[in-house]
XYZ file of C-alpha atoms in Angstrom:
583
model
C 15.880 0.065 30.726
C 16.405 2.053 32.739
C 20.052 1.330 32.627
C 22.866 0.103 34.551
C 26.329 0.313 33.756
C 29.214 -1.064 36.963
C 33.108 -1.599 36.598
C 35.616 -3.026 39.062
C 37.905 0.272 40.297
C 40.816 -1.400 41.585
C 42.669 0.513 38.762
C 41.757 3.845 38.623
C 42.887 4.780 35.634
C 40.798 1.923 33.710
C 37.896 2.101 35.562
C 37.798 6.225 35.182
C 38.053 5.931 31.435
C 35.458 3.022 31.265
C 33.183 5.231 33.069
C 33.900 8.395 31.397
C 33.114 6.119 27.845
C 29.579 4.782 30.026
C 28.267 8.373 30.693
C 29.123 9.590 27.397
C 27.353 5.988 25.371
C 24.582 5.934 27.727
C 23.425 9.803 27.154
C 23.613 8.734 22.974
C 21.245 6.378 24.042
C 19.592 9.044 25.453
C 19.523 8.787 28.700
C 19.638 11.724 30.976
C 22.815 12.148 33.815
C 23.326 8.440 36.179
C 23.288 8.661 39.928
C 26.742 6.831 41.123
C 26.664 4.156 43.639
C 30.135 3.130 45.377
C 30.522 -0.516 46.711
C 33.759 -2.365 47.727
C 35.876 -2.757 44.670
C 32.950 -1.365 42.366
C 31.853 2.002 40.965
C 27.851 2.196 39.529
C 26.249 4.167 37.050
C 22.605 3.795 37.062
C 20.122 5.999 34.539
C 16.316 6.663 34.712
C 14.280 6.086 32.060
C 14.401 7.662 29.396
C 10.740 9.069 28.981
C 10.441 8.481 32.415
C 7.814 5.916 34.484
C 7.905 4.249 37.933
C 11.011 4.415 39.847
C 13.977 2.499 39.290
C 16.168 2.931 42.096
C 15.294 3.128 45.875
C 18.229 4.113 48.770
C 17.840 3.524 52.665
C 20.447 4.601 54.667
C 23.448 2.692 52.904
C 21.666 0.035 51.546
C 19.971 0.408 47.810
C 18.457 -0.993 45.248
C 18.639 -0.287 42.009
C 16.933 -1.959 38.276
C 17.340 -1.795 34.706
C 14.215 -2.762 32.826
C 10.602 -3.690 34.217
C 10.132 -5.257 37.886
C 7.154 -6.382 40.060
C 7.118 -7.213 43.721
C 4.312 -8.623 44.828
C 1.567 -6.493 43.239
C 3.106 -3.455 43.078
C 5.913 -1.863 40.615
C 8.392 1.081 41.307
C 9.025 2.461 44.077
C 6.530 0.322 46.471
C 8.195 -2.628 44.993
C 11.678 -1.764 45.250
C 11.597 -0.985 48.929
C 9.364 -4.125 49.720
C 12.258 -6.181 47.369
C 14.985 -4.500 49.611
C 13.694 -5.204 53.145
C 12.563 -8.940 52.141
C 15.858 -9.584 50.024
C 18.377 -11.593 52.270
C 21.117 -13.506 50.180
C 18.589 -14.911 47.163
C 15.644 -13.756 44.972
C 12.288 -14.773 45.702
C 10.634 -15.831 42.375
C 7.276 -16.570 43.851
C 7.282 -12.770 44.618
C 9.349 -11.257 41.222
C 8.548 -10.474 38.114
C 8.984 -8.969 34.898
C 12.023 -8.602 33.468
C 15.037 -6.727 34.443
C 18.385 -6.756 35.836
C 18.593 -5.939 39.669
C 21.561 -4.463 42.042
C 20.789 -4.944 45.376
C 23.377 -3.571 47.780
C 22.553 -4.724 51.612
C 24.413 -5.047 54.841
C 27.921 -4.439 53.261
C 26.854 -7.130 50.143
C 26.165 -7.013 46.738
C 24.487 -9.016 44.271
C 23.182 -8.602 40.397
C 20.852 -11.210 39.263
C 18.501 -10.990 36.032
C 14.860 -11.834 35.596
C 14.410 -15.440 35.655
C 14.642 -16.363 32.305
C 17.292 -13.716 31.637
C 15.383 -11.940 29.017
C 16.854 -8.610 30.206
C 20.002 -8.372 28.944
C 23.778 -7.610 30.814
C 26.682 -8.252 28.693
C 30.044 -8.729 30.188
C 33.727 -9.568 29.756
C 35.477 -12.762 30.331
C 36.524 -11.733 33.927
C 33.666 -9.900 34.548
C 35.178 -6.816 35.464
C 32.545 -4.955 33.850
C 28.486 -5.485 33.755
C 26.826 -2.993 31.034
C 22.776 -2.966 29.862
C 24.137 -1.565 27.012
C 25.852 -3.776 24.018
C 27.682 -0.617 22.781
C 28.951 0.766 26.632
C 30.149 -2.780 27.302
C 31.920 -3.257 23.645
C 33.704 0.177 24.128
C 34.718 -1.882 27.255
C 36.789 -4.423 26.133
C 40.084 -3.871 25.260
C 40.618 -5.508 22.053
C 37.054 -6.238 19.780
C 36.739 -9.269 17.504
C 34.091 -10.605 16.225
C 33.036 -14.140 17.623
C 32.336 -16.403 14.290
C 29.183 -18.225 16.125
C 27.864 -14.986 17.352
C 27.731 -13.140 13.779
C 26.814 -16.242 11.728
C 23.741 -16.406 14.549
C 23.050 -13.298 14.257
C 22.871 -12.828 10.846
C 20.972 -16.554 9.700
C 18.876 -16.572 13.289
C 18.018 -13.092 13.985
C 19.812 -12.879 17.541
C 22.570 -14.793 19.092
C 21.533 -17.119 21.207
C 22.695 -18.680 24.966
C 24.997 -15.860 26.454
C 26.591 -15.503 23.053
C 27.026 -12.157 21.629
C 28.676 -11.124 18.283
C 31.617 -10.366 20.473
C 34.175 -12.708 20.890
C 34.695 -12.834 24.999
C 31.371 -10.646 25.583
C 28.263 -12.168 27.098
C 25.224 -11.975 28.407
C 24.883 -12.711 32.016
C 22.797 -16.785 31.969
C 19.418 -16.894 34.367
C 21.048 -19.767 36.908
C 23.572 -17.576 37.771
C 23.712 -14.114 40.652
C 26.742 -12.686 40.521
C 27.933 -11.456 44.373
C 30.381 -8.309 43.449
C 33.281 -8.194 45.970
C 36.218 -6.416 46.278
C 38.776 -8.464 44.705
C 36.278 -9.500 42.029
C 33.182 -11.632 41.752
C 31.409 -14.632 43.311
C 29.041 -16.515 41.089
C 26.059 -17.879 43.097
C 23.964 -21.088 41.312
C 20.358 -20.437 41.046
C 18.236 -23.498 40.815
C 15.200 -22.931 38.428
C 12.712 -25.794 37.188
C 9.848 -25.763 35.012
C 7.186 -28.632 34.651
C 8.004 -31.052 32.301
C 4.328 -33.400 32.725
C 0.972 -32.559 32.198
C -0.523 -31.589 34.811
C -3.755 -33.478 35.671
C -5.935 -30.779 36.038
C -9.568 -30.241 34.397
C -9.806 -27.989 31.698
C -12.403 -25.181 33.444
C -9.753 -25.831 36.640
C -6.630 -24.777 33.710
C -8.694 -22.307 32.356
C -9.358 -20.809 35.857
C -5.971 -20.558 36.602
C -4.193 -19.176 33.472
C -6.874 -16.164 33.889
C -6.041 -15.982 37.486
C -2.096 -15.578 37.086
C -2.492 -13.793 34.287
C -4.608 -11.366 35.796
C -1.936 -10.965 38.479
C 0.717 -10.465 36.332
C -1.328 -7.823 34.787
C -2.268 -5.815 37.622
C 1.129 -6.028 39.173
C 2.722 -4.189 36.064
C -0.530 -1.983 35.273
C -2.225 -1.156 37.909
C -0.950 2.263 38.939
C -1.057 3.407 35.251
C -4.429 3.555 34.821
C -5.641 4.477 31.231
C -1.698 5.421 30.234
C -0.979 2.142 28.356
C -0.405 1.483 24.706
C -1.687 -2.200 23.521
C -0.939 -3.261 20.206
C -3.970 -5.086 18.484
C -4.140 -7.112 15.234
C -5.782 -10.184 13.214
C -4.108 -12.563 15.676
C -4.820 -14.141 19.458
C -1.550 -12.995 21.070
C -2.481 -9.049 21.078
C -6.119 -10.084 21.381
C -5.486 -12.130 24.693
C -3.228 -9.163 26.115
C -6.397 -6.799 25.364
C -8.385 -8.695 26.920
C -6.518 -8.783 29.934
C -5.870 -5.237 30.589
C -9.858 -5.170 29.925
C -10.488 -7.118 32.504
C -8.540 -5.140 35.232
C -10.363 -2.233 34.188
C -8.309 -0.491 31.966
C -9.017 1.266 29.020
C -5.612 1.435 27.048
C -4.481 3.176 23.912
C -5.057 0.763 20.973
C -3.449 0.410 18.108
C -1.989 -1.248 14.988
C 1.331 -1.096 12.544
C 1.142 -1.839 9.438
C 0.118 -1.163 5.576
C -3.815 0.496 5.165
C -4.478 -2.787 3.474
C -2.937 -5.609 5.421
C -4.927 -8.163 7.353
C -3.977 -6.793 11.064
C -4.762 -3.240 10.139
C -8.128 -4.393 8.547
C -9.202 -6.856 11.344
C -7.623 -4.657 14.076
C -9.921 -1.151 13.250
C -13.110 -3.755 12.557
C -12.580 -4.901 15.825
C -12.374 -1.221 17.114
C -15.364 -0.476 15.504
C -17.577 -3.238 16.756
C -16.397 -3.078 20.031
C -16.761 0.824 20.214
C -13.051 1.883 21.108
C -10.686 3.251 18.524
C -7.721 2.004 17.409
C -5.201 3.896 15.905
C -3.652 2.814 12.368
C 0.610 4.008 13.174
C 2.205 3.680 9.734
C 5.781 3.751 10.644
C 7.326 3.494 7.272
C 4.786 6.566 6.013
C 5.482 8.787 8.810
C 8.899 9.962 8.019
C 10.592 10.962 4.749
C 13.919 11.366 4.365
C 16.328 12.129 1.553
C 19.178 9.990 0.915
C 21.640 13.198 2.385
C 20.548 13.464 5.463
C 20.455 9.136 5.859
C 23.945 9.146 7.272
C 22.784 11.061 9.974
C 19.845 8.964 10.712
C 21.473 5.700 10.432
C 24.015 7.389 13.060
C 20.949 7.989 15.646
C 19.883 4.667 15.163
C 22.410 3.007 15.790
C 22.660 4.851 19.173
C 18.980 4.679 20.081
C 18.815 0.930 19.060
C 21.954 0.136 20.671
C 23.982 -1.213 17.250
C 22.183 -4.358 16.372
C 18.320 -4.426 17.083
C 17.006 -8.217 16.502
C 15.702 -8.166 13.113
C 19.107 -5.561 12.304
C 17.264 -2.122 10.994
C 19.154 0.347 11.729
C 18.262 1.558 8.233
C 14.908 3.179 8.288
C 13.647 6.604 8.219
C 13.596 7.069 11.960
C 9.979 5.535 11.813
C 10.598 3.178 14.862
C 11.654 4.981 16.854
C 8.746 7.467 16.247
C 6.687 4.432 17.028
C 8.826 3.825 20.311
C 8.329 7.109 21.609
C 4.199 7.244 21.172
C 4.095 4.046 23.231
C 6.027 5.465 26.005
C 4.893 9.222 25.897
C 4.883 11.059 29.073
C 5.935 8.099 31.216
C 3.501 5.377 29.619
C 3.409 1.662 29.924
C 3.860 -0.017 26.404
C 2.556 -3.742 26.576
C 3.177 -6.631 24.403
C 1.927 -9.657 23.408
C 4.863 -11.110 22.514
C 5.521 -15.202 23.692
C 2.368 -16.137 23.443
C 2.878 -18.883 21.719
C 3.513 -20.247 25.355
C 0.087 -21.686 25.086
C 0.557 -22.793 21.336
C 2.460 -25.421 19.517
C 5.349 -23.180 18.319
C 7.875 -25.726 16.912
C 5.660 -28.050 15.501
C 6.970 -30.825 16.523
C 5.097 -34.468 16.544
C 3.673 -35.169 20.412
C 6.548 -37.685 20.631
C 10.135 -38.019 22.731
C 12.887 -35.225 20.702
C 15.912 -33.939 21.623
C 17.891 -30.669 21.688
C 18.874 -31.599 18.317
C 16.057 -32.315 16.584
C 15.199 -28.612 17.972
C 18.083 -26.872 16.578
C 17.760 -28.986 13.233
C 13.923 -28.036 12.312
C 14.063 -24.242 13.483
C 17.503 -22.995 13.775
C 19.098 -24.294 10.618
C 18.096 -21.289 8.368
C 20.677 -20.938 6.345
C 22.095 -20.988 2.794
C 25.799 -22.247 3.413
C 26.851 -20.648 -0.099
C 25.833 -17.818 1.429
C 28.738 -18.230 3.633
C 32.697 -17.750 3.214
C 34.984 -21.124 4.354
C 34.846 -19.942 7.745
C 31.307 -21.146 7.829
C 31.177 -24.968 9.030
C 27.340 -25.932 8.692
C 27.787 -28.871 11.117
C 29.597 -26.975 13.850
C 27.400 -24.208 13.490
C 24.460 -26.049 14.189
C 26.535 -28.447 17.031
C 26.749 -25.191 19.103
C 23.369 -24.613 18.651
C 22.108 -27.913 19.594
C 24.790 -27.788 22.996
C 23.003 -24.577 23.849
C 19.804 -25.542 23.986
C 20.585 -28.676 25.604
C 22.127 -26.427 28.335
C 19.236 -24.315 28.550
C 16.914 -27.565 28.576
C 19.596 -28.565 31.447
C 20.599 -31.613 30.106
C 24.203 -33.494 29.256
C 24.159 -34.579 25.534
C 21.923 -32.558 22.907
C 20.743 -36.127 21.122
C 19.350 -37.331 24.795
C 15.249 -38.085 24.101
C 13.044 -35.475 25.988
C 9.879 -35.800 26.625
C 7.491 -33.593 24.193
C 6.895 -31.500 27.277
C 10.447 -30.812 27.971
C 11.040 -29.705 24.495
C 8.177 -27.029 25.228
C 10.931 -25.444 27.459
C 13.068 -24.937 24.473
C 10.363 -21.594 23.417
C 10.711 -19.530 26.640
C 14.204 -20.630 27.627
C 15.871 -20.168 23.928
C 13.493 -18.358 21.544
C 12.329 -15.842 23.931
C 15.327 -15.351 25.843
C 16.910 -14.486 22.369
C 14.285 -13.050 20.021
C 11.997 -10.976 22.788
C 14.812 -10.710 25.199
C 16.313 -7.932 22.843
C 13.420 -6.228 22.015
C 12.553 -6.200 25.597
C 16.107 -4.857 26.676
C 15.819 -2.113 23.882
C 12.115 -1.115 24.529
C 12.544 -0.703 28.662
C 15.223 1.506 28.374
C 12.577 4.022 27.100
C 9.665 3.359 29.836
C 7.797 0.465 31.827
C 7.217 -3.060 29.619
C 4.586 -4.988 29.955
C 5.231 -8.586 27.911
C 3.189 -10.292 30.822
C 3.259 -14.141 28.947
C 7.117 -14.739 29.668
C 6.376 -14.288 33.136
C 7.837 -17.068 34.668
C 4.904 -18.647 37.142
C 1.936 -18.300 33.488
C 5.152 -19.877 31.826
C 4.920 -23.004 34.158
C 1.203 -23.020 34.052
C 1.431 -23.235 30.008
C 4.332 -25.595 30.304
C 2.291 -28.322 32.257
C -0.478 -28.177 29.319
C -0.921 -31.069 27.261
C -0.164 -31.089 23.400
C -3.689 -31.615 22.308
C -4.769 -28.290 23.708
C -2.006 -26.257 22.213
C -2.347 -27.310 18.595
C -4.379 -24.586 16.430
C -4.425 -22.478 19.715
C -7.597 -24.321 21.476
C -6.939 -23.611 24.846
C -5.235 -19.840 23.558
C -8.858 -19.341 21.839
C -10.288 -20.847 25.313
C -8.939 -18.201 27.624
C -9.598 -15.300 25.577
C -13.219 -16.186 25.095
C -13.235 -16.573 29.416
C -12.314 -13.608 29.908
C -13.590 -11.703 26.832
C -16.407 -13.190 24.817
C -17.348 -10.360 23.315
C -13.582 -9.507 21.739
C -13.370 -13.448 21.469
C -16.108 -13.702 19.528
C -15.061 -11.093 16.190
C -13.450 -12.074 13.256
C -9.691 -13.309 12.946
C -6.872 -13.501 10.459
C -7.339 -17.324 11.149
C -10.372 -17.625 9.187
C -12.525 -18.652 12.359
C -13.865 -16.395 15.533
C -12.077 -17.460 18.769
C -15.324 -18.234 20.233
C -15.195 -21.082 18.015
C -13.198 -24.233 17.173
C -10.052 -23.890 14.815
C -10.987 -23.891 11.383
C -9.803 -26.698 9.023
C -7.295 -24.721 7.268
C -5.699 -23.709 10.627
C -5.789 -27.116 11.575
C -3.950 -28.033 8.205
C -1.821 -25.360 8.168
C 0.181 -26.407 11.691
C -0.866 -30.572 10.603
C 1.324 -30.421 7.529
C 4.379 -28.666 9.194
C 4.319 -31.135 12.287
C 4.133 -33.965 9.222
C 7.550 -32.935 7.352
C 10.699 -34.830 8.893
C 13.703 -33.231 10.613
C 16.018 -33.566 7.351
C 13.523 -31.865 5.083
C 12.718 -28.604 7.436
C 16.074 -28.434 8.344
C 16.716 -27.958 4.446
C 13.796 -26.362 3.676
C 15.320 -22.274 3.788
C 18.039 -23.069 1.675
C 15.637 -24.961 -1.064
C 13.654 -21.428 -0.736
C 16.357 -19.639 -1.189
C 17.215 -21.335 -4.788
C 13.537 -21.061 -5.886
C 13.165 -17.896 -5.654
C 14.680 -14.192 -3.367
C 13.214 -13.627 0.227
C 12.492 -10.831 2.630
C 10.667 -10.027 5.465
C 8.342 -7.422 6.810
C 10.930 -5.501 8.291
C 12.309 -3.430 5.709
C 14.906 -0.505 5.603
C 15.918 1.908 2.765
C 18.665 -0.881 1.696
C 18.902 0.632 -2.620
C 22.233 1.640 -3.252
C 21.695 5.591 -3.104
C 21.002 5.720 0.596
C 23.047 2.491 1.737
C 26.433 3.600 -0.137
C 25.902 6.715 2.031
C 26.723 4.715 5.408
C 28.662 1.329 4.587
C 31.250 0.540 1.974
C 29.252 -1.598 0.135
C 32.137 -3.747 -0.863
C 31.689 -4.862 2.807
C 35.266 -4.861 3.456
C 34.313 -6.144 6.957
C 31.918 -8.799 6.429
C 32.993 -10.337 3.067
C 35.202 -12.074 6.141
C 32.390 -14.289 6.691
C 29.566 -14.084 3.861
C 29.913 -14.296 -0.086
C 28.070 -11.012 -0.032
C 26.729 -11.472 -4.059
C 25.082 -14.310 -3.503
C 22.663 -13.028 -0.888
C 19.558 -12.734 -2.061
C 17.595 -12.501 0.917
C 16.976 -8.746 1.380
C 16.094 -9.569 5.206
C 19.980 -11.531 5.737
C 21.421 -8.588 3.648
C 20.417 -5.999 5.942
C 21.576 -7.347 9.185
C 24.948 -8.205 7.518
C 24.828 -4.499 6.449
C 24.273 -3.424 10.410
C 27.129 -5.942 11.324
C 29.528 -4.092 8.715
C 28.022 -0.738 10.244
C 29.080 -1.488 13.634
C 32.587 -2.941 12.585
C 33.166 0.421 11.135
C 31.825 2.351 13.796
C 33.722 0.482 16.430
C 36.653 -0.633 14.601
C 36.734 -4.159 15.129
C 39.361 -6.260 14.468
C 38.845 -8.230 10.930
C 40.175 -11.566 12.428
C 37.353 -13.626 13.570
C 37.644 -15.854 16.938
C-alpha cells in the first residue's frame, strides 16, 4: 500500500501478540520487514512496498510521517512530498494541496493523527474502540477477539460486489469514513470532524472554459503522480473512453508508457486496443491472464492459499480462485518499482446511474442500482426491505443528508458515484493494487471530481463532454475507432444514444426487479471467472458450504459470478474460523 498496521499498548501482552500476528500477516502479503514507530499509548508497524517505488515514510528528528497507498503534495510524490506534507501539516489536511489516495500517519510536536484520502478510497479497517487501525482486512480480523460475520456486510458483499459505507463483512470491523481524522492519544483516540463539500449546481461556465479546465487539473493530477517515473508506467488501453482519456493524458505530459490490454484474442478491447497501437505507431501488449498459467487441480489448494494472502481474503469481484493469473498481471504492472495507472471512475464525466435529469433521492439510488438480488437466493435471515433500508441510510449519509426519501437535486445524486460506488468498488482494488507499487487512478481525485460534479446532465449523457476532452487533448487517439460504434472525434452514435435513453426510461420498480427477472430467464456470470468445477473447488471448500448455507440457499444459485464470492466468503470462514452466528 505500502502498509500500515498500529495498536494501542497499554496492555502489553495484547498489543505484543497483535503485533507479533501483524508482522507475520503482513510478510504473507508479502511485504518485506516494517520499521516501528512508538507514540504515546501506540506502537506502529509500517511496510514498504512491496515491489518497491517512491518513498513512503519520511522521519525528522522525532517527528515522521508515514503512508499506506499513493500520495501527492503539491506536484511532487514520495519523498519530496512527504517532507513538504510534514513541515506544512499543523492540526488538519490541506486538500487543495493532497492527493491520491492513501492513509497518512503524521506524528508532529508530541501529536498524532491518521486521516485517509478524501473520499476514503484507501482502506483502514478497525474495531469498535478503535484500539487497532490495520491496511490489511486479514491483520485487522486476526485482531479482534471474537469474529462473526455481520449479516449486511456478507449479503453486500456477495449481491453488490463490496460492502459499502464503513461496513465490512465483519461484524464490529470498519473502515475508517472520509469526514473523520482520528488524533491517537494515550488513553485512546480523539475523532476530529472533517468538513468536505462537493458542488451540487452547474456551474455556469462555457464549454471551451470546462473543457480548459478538466485538461488543466487533470494534467496536474497527472504530473503530480507521474512525473518522476518517466517512461516506467503501465496504462491499460481498450475499446472504451476511460483508458483512452488516461492515455491521452500521460501523452500529453510527455510520457511514453507501457500499453496494454487483458482479455480474450478475440474480444472487442483486445481488437480495438492493438488497432489503435498500430495506427498510432506504439505497441500494445495483448496480457492473457487466464492463458498464462496452468495449473492442475493438486496443486489448486496451494494456489488458492497464496491468493488469499496476496489478495487479502476477499478481492471485490471475490476470485481467489484462479490460476495465479492476476497476480502475474499485478506484478508486470508494478515491475521494478513501476507506476500502474488506471482509468477507473471515469464515469465521473458520464451519466453512470441513469437516472432521469429530475429531483431523486438516496432511495431511488439504492432501489435502481443496488437491489441486485434474487431473495430465493437467500436463507430467512435475508430481509429484502431491510437490506436495501441500510443501503438507502448509507448513501444518504454519504450524500450528507437526514432521511434517504429527501428529493436531491439531479446534481446531488451525481455525488452518490464517487462517494458510494467508488469508495466501494475502486476503493478495494485501489487498497489491494498500492500495496504492490505507486497507483495512478487520477479521475477520483477529489478537485477533477468537483470539476465533473458541477457539469450539467446534457453533457454527460453518451459521454459528450468525456469524447470532448479526449479529442482536446488527443485528436489523433480521439479520432480511431471505438467499441461504441462512433470515433470520439465525433458525436455519439444513435445506438449509444439509445442504449443509455432506454435505461434512463425504465421506472425505479422495474430496474430494481430487473436482476432477479434475469435470474429466472436464464443463469448469469461475469467476466471474472475462476476454476469454480467441482474437481478443483472440492479441493479448497466443503462444498456443502457448511458456513454459508447460514445465509444463502446455496442450490439455487445460478449465477456463477454470486457463487464464487460466496465460495471466497466460506474460504475465509474456514481459514479464520469464524463464528457461524451471524450479527
Amino acid at each position: 500500500m505500502a502498509g500500515l498496521y498500529l495498536t494501542r499498548n497499554a496492555n502489553r501482552a495484547v498489543a505484543d501478540t497483535r503485533l507479533g500476528m501483524a508482522r507475520a500477516q503482513y510478510a504473507r502479503h508479502g511485504f518485506g520487514p516494517p520499521s516501528e514507530h512508538a507514540v504515546a499509548g501506540w506502537h506502529i508497524l509500517h511496510f514498504d512496498y512491496v515491489l518497491g517505488g517512491p518513498a513512503t515514510l519520511h522521519v525528522e528528528g522525532a517527528d515522521f510521517v508515514a503512508v499506506a497507498g499513493t500520495l501527492t503534495f503539491d506536484s511532487a510524490i514520495g519523498a519530496p512530498a512527504l517532507a513538504t506534507l510534514l513541515a506544512s501539516f499543523d492540526t488538519a489536511p490541506d486538500w487543495q494541496r493532497i492527493g491520491g489516495q492513501f492513509t497518512a500517519l503524521i506524528h508532529k510536536n508530541g501529536r498524532s493523527f491518521v486521516f485517509t484520502d478524501w473520499f476514503a478510497a484507501h482502506q483502514v479497517h478497525h474495531d469498535s474502540d478503535r484500539s487497532f487501525f490495520s491496511t490489511s482486512l486479514l491483520a485487522a480480523a486476526r485482531s479482534m477477539p471474537v469474529l462473526r460475520f455481520d449479516r449486511q456486510g456478507v449479503y453486500e458483499f456477495a449481491f453488490n460486489v463490496v460492502p459499502i459505507g464503513e461496513d465490512s463483512v465483519f461484524a464490529g470491523l470498519k473502515t475508517l469514513g472520509p469526514r473523520a481524522m482520528i488524533e491517537l492519544t494515550r488513553d485512546g483516540t480523539i475523532t476530529h470532524p472533517l468538513e468536505k463539500r462537493l458542488p451540487d449546481t452547474v456551474s455556469d461556465m462555457a464549454l471551451p472554459d470546462r473543457i480548459g479546465r478538466h485538461r488543466q487539473r487533470l494534467a496536474q493530477v497527472v504530473a503530480a503522480h507521474a512525473g518522476s517515473f518517466g517512461d516506467r508506467i503501465f496504462c491499460p488501453l481498450s475499446g472504451g473512453l476511460d483508458s483512452r482519456l488516461l492515455l491521452a493524458a500521460l501523452r500529453e505530459a510527455g510520457h511514453a508508457p507501457h500499453v496494454y490490454v487483458y482479455g480474450d484474442r478475440d474480444e472487442d478491447d483486445v481488437v480495438f486496443a492493438q488497432a489503435i497501437g498500430d495506427a498510432m505507431g506504439f505497441a500494445v501488449e495483448w496480457v492473457d491472464k487466464d492463458g498464462a498459467l496452468s495449473i492442475t487441480p493438486d496443486g489448486f489448494a496451494e494456489q488458492v492459499a497464496r491468493n488469499f494472502d496476496q489478495f487479502d481474503a476477499l478481492p471485490t469481484f471475490g476470485n481467489i480462485f484462479d490460476n495465479g493469473g492476476a497476480a502475474w498481471a499485478r506484478d508486470k504492472r508494478h515491475a521494478g518499482g513501476a507506476l500502474a495507472a488506471s482509468g477507473g471512475c471515469g464515469e465521473i464525466w458520464r451519466d453512470f446511474f441513469f437516472l432521469a435529469d429530475r429531483p431523486a433521492s438516496a432511495r431511488t439510488v439504492a432501489r435502481t442500482f443496488f437491489a441486485r438480488f434474487d431473495a430465493r437466493d437467500a436463507t430467512a435471515l435475508f430481509d429484502p426491505r431491510a437490506f436495501i433500508g441500510a443501503i438507502e441510510r448509507k448513501i444518504a449519509d454519504a450524500l450528507g443528508v437526514g432521511s434517504p426519501t429527501a428529493l436531491l437535486s439531479r446534481q446531488w445524486i451525481e455525488q452518490a458515484y464517487p462517494h458510494v460506488r467508488c469508495r466501494s468498488l475502486f476503493g478495494r482494488e485501489i487498497s489491494l493494487e498500492s500495496r504492490y507499487g505507486a497507483y495512478l487512478m487520477p479521475f477520483l481525485d477529489h478537485r477533477l471530481v468537483a470539476e465533473a460534479m458541477a457539469l450539467p446532465m446534457a453533457l454527460k449523457q453518451a459521454g459528450r463532454f468525456e469524447a470532448q476532452l479526449l479529442a482536446a487533448i488527443d485528436p489523433a487517439l480521439a479520432a480511431q475507432p471505438s467499441a461504441y460504434g462512433h470515433r470520439f472525434t465525433e458525436p455519439p452514435g444513435r445506438r449509444h444514444r439509445f442504449s443509455e435513453w432506454s435505461s434512463r426510461i425504465r421506472p425505479t420498480w422495474v430496474r430494481q426487479h430487473s436482476y432477479a427477472l434475469q435470474r429466472r430467464l436464464r443463469p448469469m456470470g461475469d467476466e471474472h471467472g475462476g476454476l469454480l468445477t467441482p474437481d478443483y473447488m472440492a479441493r479448497v471448500i466443503d462444498l456443502a458450504f457448511p458456513a454459508m448455507r447460514a445465509f444463502f440457499n446455496i442450490d439455487r444459485v445460478t449465477d456463477t459470478a454470486l457463487w464464487r464470492r460466496i465460495a471466497a466468503l466460506e474460504y475465509l470462514a474456514a481459514a479464520l474460523g469464524v463464528a457461524t452466528d451471524a450479527a
